[in-house]
PDB file of N, CA and C in Angstrom:
ATOM      1  N   MET A  19       0.860  -1.179   0.000  1.00  0.00           N
ATOM      2  CA  MET A  19       0.009   0.006  -0.010  1.00  0.00           C
ATOM      3  C   MET A  19       0.947   1.204   0.026  1.00  0.00           C
ATOM      4  N   GLN A  20       0.535   2.198  -0.801  1.00  0.00           N
ATOM      5  CA  GLN A  20       1.290   3.454  -0.824  1.00  0.00           C
ATOM      6  C   GLN A  20       0.888   4.281   0.396  1.00  0.00           C
ATOM      7  N   PRO A  21       1.827   5.066   0.992  1.00  0.00           N
ATOM      8  CA  PRO A  21       1.505   5.894   2.171  1.00  0.00           C
ATOM      9  C   PRO A  21       0.411   6.897   1.834  1.00  0.00           C
ATOM     10  N   GLY A  22      -0.223   7.383   2.854  1.00  0.00           N
ATOM     11  CA  GLY A  22      -1.181   8.471   2.683  1.00  0.00           C
ATOM     12  C   GLY A  22      -2.588   8.204   3.287  1.00  0.00           C
ATOM     13  N   ARG A  23      -2.842   6.939   3.579  1.00  0.00           N
ATOM     14  CA  ARG A  23      -4.138   6.620   4.158  1.00  0.00           C
ATOM     15  C   ARG A  23      -4.184   6.959   5.662  1.00  0.00           C
ATOM     16  N   THR A  24      -5.353   7.355   6.121  1.00  0.00           N
ATOM     17  CA  THR A  24      -5.511   7.699   7.508  1.00  0.00           C
ATOM     18  C   THR A  24      -5.559   6.422   8.388  1.00  0.00           C
ATOM     19  N   ASP A  25      -5.403   6.593   9.671  1.00  0.00           N
ATOM     20  CA  ASP A  25      -5.489   5.438  10.555  1.00  0.00           C
ATOM     21  C   ASP A  25      -6.873   4.871  10.472  1.00  0.00           C
ATOM     22  N   GLU A  26      -7.875   5.705  10.343  1.00  0.00           N
ATOM     23  CA  GLU A  26      -9.280   5.236  10.244  1.00  0.00           C
ATOM     24  C   GLU A  26      -9.505   4.386   9.008  1.00  0.00           C
ATOM     25  N   GLN A  27      -8.898   4.856   7.877  1.00  0.00           N
ATOM     26  CA  GLN A  27      -9.035   4.091   6.586  1.00  0.00           C
ATOM     27  C   GLN A  27      -8.338   2.744   6.738  1.00  0.00           C
ATOM     28  N   LYS A  28      -7.187   2.708   7.356  1.00  0.00           N
ATOM     29  CA  LYS A  28      -6.456   1.423   7.527  1.00  0.00           C
ATOM     30  C   LYS A  28      -7.273   0.502   8.490  1.00  0.00           C
ATOM     31  N   HIS A  29      -7.827   1.080   9.547  1.00  0.00           N
ATOM     32  CA  HIS A  29      -8.603   0.242  10.435  1.00  0.00           C
ATOM     33  C   HIS A  29      -9.814  -0.357   9.718  1.00  0.00           C
ATOM     34  N   ASN A  30     -10.529   0.456   8.917  1.00  0.00           N
ATOM     35  CA  ASN A  30     -11.688  -0.072   8.167  1.00  0.00           C
ATOM     36  C   ASN A  30     -11.232  -1.128   7.172  1.00  0.00           C
ATOM     37  N   PHE A  31     -10.059  -0.937   6.486  1.00  0.00           N
ATOM     38  CA  PHE A  31      -9.576  -1.917   5.582  1.00  0.00           C
ATOM     39  C   PHE A  31      -9.291  -3.253   6.268  1.00  0.00           C
ATOM     40  N   VAL A  32      -8.601  -3.189   7.357  1.00  0.00           N
ATOM     41  CA  VAL A  32      -8.246  -4.413   8.139  1.00  0.00           C
ATOM     42  C   VAL A  32      -9.517  -5.105   8.589  1.00  0.00           C
ATOM     43  N   ARG A  33     -10.503  -4.382   9.047  1.00  0.00           N
ATOM     44  CA  ARG A  33     -11.740  -4.961   9.493  1.00  0.00           C
ATOM     45  C   ARG A  33     -12.455  -5.676   8.334  1.00  0.00           C
ATOM     46  N   GLU A  34     -12.559  -5.008   7.185  1.00  0.00           N
ATOM     47  CA  GLU A  34     -13.232  -5.595   6.013  1.00  0.00           C
ATOM     48  C   GLU A  34     -12.520  -6.796   5.473  1.00  0.00           C
ATOM     49  N   VAL A  35     -11.199  -6.761   5.403  1.00  0.00           N
ATOM     50  CA  VAL A  35     -10.409  -7.884   4.917  1.00  0.00           C
ATOM     51  C   VAL A  35     -10.615  -9.064   5.890  1.00  0.00           C
ATOM     52  N   THR A  36     -10.576  -8.804   7.159  1.00  0.00           N
ATOM     53  CA  THR A  36     -10.854  -9.876   8.121  1.00  0.00           C
ATOM     54  C   THR A  36     -12.221 -10.464   7.976  1.00  0.00           C
ATOM     55  N   ASN A  37     -13.226  -9.601   7.783  1.00  0.00           N
ATOM     56  CA  ASN A  37     -14.614 -10.100   7.607  1.00  0.00           C
ATOM     57  C   ASN A  37     -14.746 -11.010   6.413  1.00  0.00           C
ATOM     58  N   VAL A  38     -14.128 -10.609   5.292  1.00  0.00           N
ATOM     59  CA  VAL A  38     -14.212 -11.445   4.066  1.00  0.00           C
ATOM     60  C   VAL A  38     -13.478 -12.731   4.285  1.00  0.00           C
ATOM     61  N   ALA A  39     -12.334 -12.776   4.944  1.00  0.00           N
ATOM     62  CA  ALA A  39     -11.559 -13.981   5.209  1.00  0.00           C
ATOM     63  C   ALA A  39     -12.415 -14.959   6.109  1.00  0.00           C
ATOM     64  N   VAL A  40     -13.021 -14.390   7.095  1.00  0.00           N
ATOM     65  CA  VAL A  40     -13.822 -15.200   8.018  1.00  0.00           C
ATOM     66  C   VAL A  40     -14.990 -15.842   7.284  1.00  0.00           C
ATOM     67  N   GLU A  41     -15.687 -15.050   6.449  1.00  0.00           N
ATOM     68  CA  GLU A  41     -16.810 -15.558   5.713  1.00  0.00           C
ATOM     69  C   GLU A  41     -16.379 -16.598   4.659  1.00  0.00           C
ATOM     70  N   THR A  42     -15.310 -16.317   3.951  1.00  0.00           N
ATOM     71  CA  THR A  42     -14.898 -17.161   2.872  1.00  0.00           C
ATOM     72  C   THR A  42     -14.248 -18.457   3.381  1.00  0.00           C
ATOM     73  N   LEU A  43     -13.369 -18.323   4.390  1.00  0.00           N
ATOM     74  CA  LEU A  43     -12.634 -19.486   4.868  1.00  0.00           C
ATOM     75  C   LEU A  43     -13.235 -20.179   6.053  1.00  0.00           C
ATOM     76  N   LYS A  44     -14.366 -19.604   6.534  1.00  0.00           N
ATOM     77  CA  LYS A  44     -15.072 -20.206   7.725  1.00  0.00           C
ATOM     78  C   LYS A  44     -14.073 -20.378   8.876  1.00  0.00           C
ATOM     79  N   CYS A  45     -13.360 -19.318   9.172  1.00  0.00           N
ATOM     80  CA  CYS A  45     -12.438 -19.320  10.316  1.00  0.00           C
ATOM     81  C   CYS A  45     -12.789 -18.280  11.289  1.00  0.00           C
ATOM     82  N   LYS A  46     -12.080 -18.301  12.413  1.00  0.00           N
ATOM     83  CA  LYS A  46     -12.302 -17.309  13.456  1.00  0.00           C
ATOM     84  C   LYS A  46     -11.493 -16.054  13.162  1.00  0.00           C
ATOM     85  N   PRO A  47     -12.028 -14.871  13.497  1.00  0.00           N
ATOM     86  CA  PRO A  47     -11.290 -13.663  13.282  1.00  0.00           C
ATOM     87  C   PRO A  47      -9.915 -13.663  13.904  1.00  0.00           C
ATOM     88  N   GLU A  48      -9.703 -14.372  14.992  1.00  0.00           N
ATOM     89  CA  GLU A  48      -8.451 -14.388  15.703  1.00  0.00           C
ATOM     90  C   GLU A  48      -7.380 -15.123  14.846  1.00  0.00           C
ATOM     91  N   SER A  49      -7.823 -15.903  13.837  1.00  0.00           N
ATOM     92  CA  SER A  49      -6.813 -16.626  13.069  1.00  0.00           C
ATOM     93  C   SER A  49      -6.444 -15.876  11.787  1.00  0.00           C
ATOM     94  N   VAL A  50      -6.978 -14.647  11.629  1.00  0.00           N
ATOM     95  CA  VAL A  50      -6.674 -13.827  10.460  1.00  0.00           C
ATOM     96  C   VAL A  50      -5.649 -12.739  10.825  1.00  0.00           C
ATOM     97  N   ASP A  51      -4.533 -12.735  10.149  1.00  0.00           N
ATOM     98  CA  ASP A  51      -3.539 -11.683  10.338  1.00  0.00           C
ATOM     99  C   ASP A  51      -3.513 -10.779   9.112  1.00  0.00           C
ATOM    100  N   VAL A  52      -3.520  -9.522   9.246  1.00  0.00           N
ATOM    101  CA  VAL A  52      -3.449  -8.554   8.201  1.00  0.00           C
ATOM    102  C   VAL A  52      -2.252  -7.671   8.490  1.00  0.00           C
ATOM    103  N   MET A  53      -1.316  -7.592   7.561  1.00  0.00           N
ATOM    104  CA  MET A  53      -0.150  -6.716   7.732  1.00  0.00           C
ATOM    105  C   MET A  53      -0.225  -5.615   6.682  1.00  0.00           C
ATOM    106  N   ILE A  54      -0.091  -4.372   7.112  1.00  0.00           N
ATOM    107  CA  ILE A  54      -0.036  -3.236   6.197  1.00  0.00           C
ATOM    108  C   ILE A  54       1.369  -2.792   6.104  1.00  0.00           C
ATOM    109  N   ILE A  55       1.916  -2.806   4.872  1.00  0.00           N
ATOM    110  CA  ILE A  55       3.279  -2.321   4.626  1.00  0.00           C
ATOM    111  C   ILE A  55       3.155  -1.157   3.660  1.00  0.00           C
ATOM    112  N   GLU A  56       3.593   0.034   4.112  1.00  0.00           N
ATOM    113  CA  GLU A  56       3.489   1.179   3.269  1.00  0.00           C
ATOM    114  C   GLU A  56       4.821   1.347   2.497  1.00  0.00           C
ATOM    115  N   ILE A  57       4.703   1.343   1.196  1.00  0.00           N
ATOM    116  CA  ILE A  57       5.835   1.425   0.312  1.00  0.00           C
ATOM    117  C   ILE A  57       5.789   2.773  -0.438  1.00  0.00           C
ATOM    118  N   PRO A  58       6.801   3.592  -0.343  1.00  0.00           N
ATOM    119  CA  PRO A  58       6.829   4.839  -1.024  1.00  0.00           C
ATOM    120  C   PRO A  58       6.657   4.664  -2.523  1.00  0.00           C
ATOM    121  N   LYS A  59       5.948   5.610  -3.110  1.00  0.00           N
ATOM    122  CA  LYS A  59       5.625   5.549  -4.549  1.00  0.00           C
ATOM    123  C   LYS A  59       6.929   5.406  -5.410  1.00  0.00           C
ATOM    124  N   THR A  60       8.010   6.020  -4.905  1.00  0.00           N
ATOM    125  CA  THR A  60       9.278   5.934  -5.621  1.00  0.00           C
ATOM    126  C   THR A  60       9.856   4.531  -5.657  1.00  0.00           C
ATOM    127  N   HIS A  61       9.362   3.644  -4.778  1.00  0.00           N
ATOM    128  CA  HIS A  61       9.868   2.287  -4.735  1.00  0.00           C
ATOM    129  C   HIS A  61       8.863   1.268  -5.305  1.00  0.00           C
ATOM    130  N   TRP A  62       7.852   1.759  -6.024  1.00  0.00           N
ATOM    131  CA  TRP A  62       6.776   0.935  -6.499  1.00  0.00           C
ATOM    132  C   TRP A  62       6.819   0.938  -8.012  1.00  0.00           C
ATOM    133  N   ALA A  63       7.324  -0.179  -8.575  1.00  0.00           N
ATOM    134  CA  ALA A  63       7.433  -0.284 -10.055  1.00  0.00           C
ATOM    135  C   ALA A  63       6.187  -0.978 -10.607  1.00  0.00           C
ATOM    136  N   LYS A  64       5.838  -0.607 -11.785  1.00  0.00           N
ATOM    137  CA  LYS A  64       4.702  -1.199 -12.461  1.00  0.00           C
ATOM    138  C   LYS A  64       5.062  -1.369 -13.908  1.00  0.00           C
ATOM    139  N   GLY A  65       4.867  -2.549 -14.477  1.00  0.00           N
ATOM    140  CA  GLY A  65       5.210  -2.826 -15.828  1.00  0.00           C
ATOM    141  C   GLY A  65       6.689  -2.685 -16.124  1.00  0.00           C
ATOM    142  N   GLY A  66       7.513  -2.970 -15.068  1.00  0.00           N
ATOM    143  CA  GLY A  66       8.968  -2.858 -15.262  1.00  0.00           C
ATOM    144  C   GLY A  66       9.553  -1.483 -15.173  1.00  0.00           C
ATOM    145  N   GLU A  67       8.704  -0.537 -14.779  1.00  0.00           N
ATOM    146  CA  GLU A  67       9.173   0.872 -14.723  1.00  0.00           C
ATOM    147  C   GLU A  67       8.904   1.481 -13.367  1.00  0.00           C
ATOM    148  N   LEU A  68       9.829   2.207 -12.851  1.00  0.00           N
ATOM    149  CA  LEU A  68       9.648   3.030 -11.647  1.00  0.00           C
ATOM    150  C   LEU A  68       9.016   4.350 -12.089  1.00  0.00           C
ATOM    151  N   PRO A  69       8.248   4.989 -11.158  1.00  0.00           N
ATOM    152  CA  PRO A  69       7.683   6.269 -11.568  1.00  0.00           C
ATOM    153  C   PRO A  69       8.723   7.322 -11.918  1.00  0.00           C
ATOM    154  N   THR A  70       8.430   8.214 -12.791  1.00  0.00           N
ATOM    155  CA  THR A  70       9.408   9.195 -13.192  1.00  0.00           C
ATOM    156  C   THR A  70       9.263  10.493 -12.433  1.00  0.00           C
ATOM    157  N   ASN A  71       8.168  10.657 -11.675  1.00  0.00           N
ATOM    158  CA  ASN A  71       7.927  11.858 -10.878  1.00  0.00           C
ATOM    159  C   ASN A  71       8.455  11.637  -9.501  1.00  0.00           C
TER     160      ASN A  71
END
């Protein structure tokens, strides 16, 4: 994930990802781990190219 999301947005994201995993995998929420790693845009390549800006 690129930096810039608020703590509230990250909290909501983690909650929703957990909910989908629980529903899909029929597991307990405690067994779902979500890790957010913020990667600067300058380190995020797409199609073999780093951003030029």
